[in-house]
Amino acid sequence: MAKGTSQRWRQAVVWLHVITSVGWMAQALVLFTLLAVSATSNDPEVRISATSMAHVVDVRLLAPFANAAAFTGLMLAAATAWGFFRNWWVLVKFAITIVQLYAGIFILSGALENSVATAEAGLPTPPLSQLVGTSLMASAIAFQAWLSVAKPWRRTPWAGKRKLPTAPNRVFVAAVIAPLIDIATGIVLGFPSPLCQLIVLTTALITRHRRIHRQQGKTRSVTAEQHAELA
C-alpha cells in the first residue's frame, strides 16, 4: 500500500509538471502575440494596452507557471533514478531550463517593464529581441516536451552502473504542495515568490546526496568484508 501511495504522489508530480509546462508554453505564445500586436499597431493606445497586458501576463501567470514547471522537473530528476547527469536528454532539458529561467527572470521581465514605459512615452515598442525571445521560449518548451516523450540519445559518461535510489514518499508530497503554496503566496503579494520550492528542492538535493553517500559507504564495507573472507 505504501508503494502504491508513493507511486500516486509521483504521478501527481508528473501531472503537475506537464500542466505547468504546457501553461508556461501557452503564456509564452500569449506574450509573443501581445508584443506582435504592439509592434505592428499604429495606435498608441493599442501599443500601451498590449504591452501592459504582456507585462501583467508575465508577472501574474508566466512566472509562477515557469517556476512550478522548472521546480517539478528538477524534483523528478532529484527524487528518482533518472538523476541530472545520467542521460543526455535529461541533461539537455536541465540546461535549457536553467537558461530559460535566467533569461525570463533577469532579461525578459525587466525588458517588458521598460517596454511599458516606452509605450506610454509614445515611442515605438517593443524591440525585435523581445519577439524573438518569447518565440524561442515557446519553442524551447516544445522541444523539451519532445525530449520527455522520445528520450533520445544514450547515457552520459557519468551515468555509472548503480541505479540511483528513489526518494521517500514525503518528498513527492512536498513537490506537489510547495508550488501550490508559492502560487497562492504570489497571488497575495502580487509578484512570484518561489520560496517554498527553493527550500524543498535544496532539502531534497542535500538529502539525496547523503543517501547516495551512505549507500556507497555500505557497498564499500560489504566489498571489504568479502575480500577479507576470501583472503
CSV table of C-alpha atoms in Angstrom, one decimal:
chain,number,residue,atom,x,y,z
A,1,MET,CA,0.0,0.0,0.0
A,2,ALA,CA,2.9,2.4,0.8
A,3,LYS,CA,4.4,1.7,-2.6
A,4,GLY,CA,1.1,2.4,-4.3
A,5,THR,CA,0.7,5.7,-2.4
A,6,SER,CA,4.2,6.7,-3.3
A,7,GLN,CA,3.5,5.9,-7.0
A,8,ARG,CA,0.4,8.1,-6.9
A,9,TRP,CA,2.2,11.0,-5.5
A,10,ARG,CA,5.0,10.6,-8.0
A,11,GLN,CA,2.4,10.6,-10.8
A,12,ALA,CA,0.9,13.7,-9.2
A,13,VAL,CA,4.3,15.4,-9.6
A,14,VAL,CA,4.5,14.3,-13.2
A,15,TRP,CA,1.0,15.6,-13.9
A,16,LEU,CA,1.8,19.0,-12.2
A,17,HIS,CA,5.0,19.2,-14.3
A,18,VAL,CA,3.1,18.6,-17.5
A,19,ILE,CA,0.3,21.1,-16.7
A,20,THR,CA,2.6,23.9,-15.7
A,21,SER,CA,4.9,23.3,-18.6
A,22,VAL,CA,2.0,23.5,-21.1
A,23,GLY,CA,0.8,26.6,-19.3
A,24,TRP,CA,4.3,28.1,-19.5
A,25,MET,CA,4.5,27.5,-23.2
A,26,ALA,CA,1.0,28.8,-23.8
A,27,GLN,CA,1.7,32.0,-21.9
A,28,ALA,CA,4.9,32.5,-23.8
A,29,LEU,CA,2.8,32.4,-27.0
A,30,VAL,CA,0.4,34.9,-25.5
A,31,LEU,CA,3.4,37.2,-24.8
A,32,PHE,CA,4.6,36.8,-28.3
A,33,THR,CA,1.1,37.6,-29.7
A,34,LEU,CA,0.6,40.7,-27.5
A,35,LEU,CA,4.1,42.0,-28.3
A,36,ALA,CA,3.5,41.4,-32.0
A,37,VAL,CA,0.3,43.4,-31.8
A,38,SER,CA,2.1,46.2,-30.0
A,39,ALA,CA,4.9,46.2,-32.6
A,40,THR,CA,2.7,46.3,-35.6
A,41,SER,CA,0.0,48.7,-34.4
A,42,ASN,CA,0.0,52.4,-35.3
A,43,ASP,CA,-2.4,53.2,-32.5
A,44,PRO,CA,-0.6,54.4,-29.3
A,45,GLU,CA,-3.5,53.2,-27.1
A,46,VAL,CA,-3.2,49.7,-28.6
A,47,ARG,CA,0.5,49.6,-28.1
A,48,ILE,CA,0.2,50.7,-24.5
A,49,SER,CA,-2.6,48.2,-23.7
A,50,ALA,CA,-0.9,45.3,-25.5
A,51,THR,CA,2.5,45.9,-23.8
A,52,SER,CA,0.9,46.5,-20.4
A,53,MET,CA,-1.1,43.3,-20.7
A,54,ALA,CA,2.1,41.4,-21.7
A,55,HIS,CA,3.8,42.6,-18.6
A,56,VAL,CA,0.8,41.5,-16.4
A,57,VAL,CA,0.7,38.0,-18.0
A,58,ASP,CA,4.5,37.7,-17.4
A,59,VAL,CA,4.3,38.6,-13.7
A,60,ARG,CA,1.0,37.1,-12.7
A,61,LEU,CA,0.8,33.9,-14.9
A,62,LEU,CA,4.0,33.0,-16.8
A,63,ALA,CA,6.5,33.5,-13.9
A,64,PRO,CA,4.6,31.3,-11.4
A,65,PHE,CA,4.0,28.6,-14.0
A,66,ALA,CA,7.6,28.7,-15.1
A,67,ASN,CA,8.8,28.4,-11.5
A,68,ALA,CA,6.5,25.4,-10.9
A,69,ALA,CA,7.4,23.7,-14.2
A,70,ALA,CA,11.1,24.1,-13.5
A,71,PHE,CA,10.7,23.0,-9.9
A,72,THR,CA,8.7,19.9,-10.6
A,73,GLY,CA,11.1,18.9,-13.4
A,74,LEU,CA,14.1,19.3,-11.2
A,75,MET,CA,12.4,17.4,-8.4
A,76,LEU,CA,11.6,14.5,-10.7
A,77,ALA,CA,15.3,14.3,-11.6
A,78,ALA,CA,16.4,14.7,-8.0
A,79,ALA,CA,14.0,12.3,-6.4
A,80,THR,CA,14.0,9.4,-9.0
A,81,ALA,CA,16.5,7.1,-10.7
A,82,TRP,CA,16.8,9.5,-13.7
A,83,GLY,CA,19.1,11.9,-11.9
A,84,PHE,CA,20.5,15.0,-13.6
A,85,PHE,CA,23.6,13.7,-15.4
A,86,ARG,CA,22.9,10.1,-16.3
A,87,ASN,CA,21.0,10.6,-19.6
A,88,TRP,CA,21.7,13.2,-22.3
A,89,TRP,CA,18.1,14.0,-22.8
A,90,VAL,CA,17.6,14.9,-19.1
A,91,LEU,CA,20.9,16.9,-19.0
A,92,VAL,CA,19.8,18.9,-22.1
A,93,LYS,CA,16.4,19.6,-20.5
A,94,PHE,CA,18.2,20.7,-17.3
A,95,ALA,CA,20.5,23.0,-19.2
A,96,ILE,CA,17.6,24.6,-21.3
A,97,THR,CA,15.6,25.1,-18.1
A,98,ILE,CA,18.4,27.0,-16.4
A,99,VAL,CA,18.9,29.2,-19.4
A,100,GLN,CA,15.1,29.9,-19.7
A,101,LEU,CA,14.8,30.8,-16.0
A,102,TYR,CA,17.8,33.1,-16.2
A,103,ALA,CA,16.5,34.8,-19.4
A,104,GLY,CA,13.0,35.1,-18.1
A,105,ILE,CA,13.9,36.5,-14.6
A,106,PHE,CA,16.9,38.7,-15.4
A,107,ILE,CA,16.3,39.8,-19.0
A,108,LEU,CA,12.7,39.4,-20.2
A,109,SER,CA,10.8,40.7,-17.1
A,110,GLY,CA,12.8,43.9,-16.9
A,111,ALA,CA,12.6,44.4,-20.7
A,112,LEU,CA,8.8,44.1,-20.6
A,113,GLU,CA,8.6,46.7,-17.8
A,114,ASN,CA,10.8,49.1,-19.8
A,115,SER,CA,8.6,48.5,-22.9
A,116,VAL,CA,5.5,49.6,-21.0
A,117,ALA,CA,7.2,52.9,-20.0
A,118,THR,CA,8.4,53.3,-23.6
A,119,ALA,CA,4.9,52.7,-25.0
A,120,GLU,CA,3.4,55.2,-22.5
A,121,ALA,CA,6.0,57.8,-23.7
A,122,GLY,CA,4.7,57.3,-27.3
A,123,LEU,CA,7.8,55.7,-28.6
A,124,PRO,CA,7.9,52.6,-30.8
A,125,THR,CA,7.8,49.3,-28.8
A,126,PRO,CA,8.7,46.5,-28.3
A,127,PRO,CA,12.2,45.8,-29.7
A,128,LEU,CA,12.6,42.8,-32.0
A,129,SER,CA,14.6,41.0,-29.4
A,130,GLN,CA,11.5,40.6,-27.2
A,131,LEU,CA,9.6,39.0,-30.0
A,132,VAL,CA,12.4,36.6,-30.8
A,133,GLY,CA,12.9,35.8,-27.1
A,134,THR,CA,9.3,34.9,-26.4
A,135,SER,CA,9.1,32.8,-29.6
A,136,LEU,CA,12.3,31.0,-28.6
A,137,MET,CA,10.9,30.4,-25.1
A,138,ALA,CA,7.8,28.7,-26.5
A,139,SER,CA,9.9,26.7,-29.0
A,140,ALA,CA,12.3,25.5,-26.3
A,141,ILE,CA,9.5,24.2,-24.1
A,142,ALA,CA,8.0,22.4,-27.1
A,143,PHE,CA,11.5,20.8,-27.7
A,144,GLN,CA,11.7,19.8,-24.1
A,145,ALA,CA,8.3,18.1,-24.3
A,146,TRP,CA,9.6,16.1,-27.3
A,147,LEU,CA,12.7,15.1,-25.3
A,148,SER,CA,10.5,13.8,-22.5
A,149,VAL,CA,8.4,11.7,-24.9
A,150,ALA,CA,11.2,10.4,-27.2
A,151,LYS,CA,14.0,10.1,-24.6
A,152,PRO,CA,16.7,10.1,-27.4
A,153,TRP,CA,20.4,9.5,-27.2
A,154,ARG,CA,22.4,7.3,-25.0
A,155,ARG,CA,23.6,7.6,-21.4
A,156,THR,CA,26.2,10.1,-20.5
A,157,PRO,CA,29.8,9.0,-19.5
A,158,TRP,CA,28.8,9.9,-15.9
A,159,ALA,CA,25.9,7.5,-15.6
A,160,GLY,CA,27.6,4.8,-13.6
A,161,LYS,CA,26.3,1.3,-13.2
A,162,ARG,CA,24.4,1.6,-9.9
A,163,LYS,CA,20.8,2.7,-10.0
A,164,LEU,CA,20.1,5.9,-8.0
A,165,PRO,CA,17.6,5.5,-5.1
A,166,THR,CA,14.1,6.8,-5.3
A,167,ALA,CA,13.2,9.4,-2.7
A,168,PRO,CA,10.7,8.7,0.1
A,169,ASN,CA,7.0,9.4,-0.3
A,170,ARG,CA,7.2,12.7,1.6
A,171,VAL,CA,9.5,14.2,-1.0
A,172,PHE,CA,6.9,13.8,-3.7
A,173,VAL,CA,4.2,15.1,-1.4
A,174,ALA,CA,6.3,18.2,-0.8
A,175,ALA,CA,6.9,18.5,-4.5
A,176,VAL,CA,3.1,18.9,-5.1
A,177,ILE,CA,2.3,21.1,-2.1
A,178,ALA,CA,5.2,23.6,-2.4
A,179,PRO,CA,4.2,25.1,-5.8
A,180,LEU,CA,0.6,25.5,-4.7
A,181,ILE,CA,1.7,27.4,-1.6
A,182,ASP,CA,4.1,29.6,-3.6
A,183,ILE,CA,1.4,30.3,-6.3
A,184,ALA,CA,-1.1,31.3,-3.5
A,185,THR,CA,1.6,33.5,-1.8
A,186,GLY,CA,2.4,35.1,-5.2
A,187,ILE,CA,-1.3,36.0,-5.7
A,188,VAL,CA,-1.4,37.7,-2.3
A,189,LEU,CA,1.9,39.5,-2.7
A,190,GLY,CA,1.3,40.5,-6.3
A,191,PHE,CA,4.6,39.0,-7.5
A,192,PRO,CA,6.1,35.5,-7.9
A,193,SER,CA,7.7,34.1,-4.7
A,194,PRO,CA,9.1,30.6,-5.1
A,195,LEU,CA,10.5,30.4,-1.6
A,196,CYS,CA,8.9,27.1,-0.6
A,197,GLN,CA,10.0,25.5,-3.8
A,198,LEU,CA,13.6,26.6,-3.3
A,199,ILE,CA,13.6,25.2,0.3
A,200,VAL,CA,12.1,21.8,-0.8
A,201,LEU,CA,14.5,21.5,-3.8
A,202,THR,CA,17.5,22.3,-1.7
A,203,THR,CA,16.5,19.9,1.1
A,204,ALA,CA,15.8,17.1,-1.4
A,205,LEU,CA,19.2,17.6,-3.1
A,206,ILE,CA,21.1,17.5,0.2
A,207,THR,CA,19.1,14.5,1.5
A,208,ARG,CA,19.7,12.6,-1.8
A,209,HIS,CA,23.4,13.3,-1.6
A,210,ARG,CA,23.6,12.0,1.9
A,211,ARG,CA,21.6,8.8,1.0
A,212,ILE,CA,23.9,8.1,-2.0
A,213,HIS,CA,27.0,8.7,0.1
A,214,ARG,CA,25.6,6.2,2.8
A,215,GLN,CA,24.8,3.7,0.1
A,216,GLN,CA,28.3,3.9,-1.3
A,217,GLY,CA,29.7,3.5,2.1
A,218,LYS,CA,27.7,0.4,2.8
A,219,THR,CA,28.8,-1.0,-0.6
A,220,ARG,CA,32.4,-0.4,0.2
A,221,SER,CA,32.1,-2.1,3.6
A,222,VAL,CA,30.4,-5.2,2.1
A,223,THR,CA,33.1,-5.4,-0.6
A,224,ALA,CA,35.9,-5.1,2.0
A,225,GLU,CA,34.3,-7.8,4.1
A,226,GLN,CA,34.1,-10.1,1.1
A,227,HIS,CA,37.7,-9.5,0.2
A,228,ALA,CA,38.7,-10.3,3.8
A,229,GLU,CA,36.7,-13.5,3.8
A,230,LEU,CA,38.4,-14.6,0.6
A,231,ALA,CA,41.8,-13.8,2.0
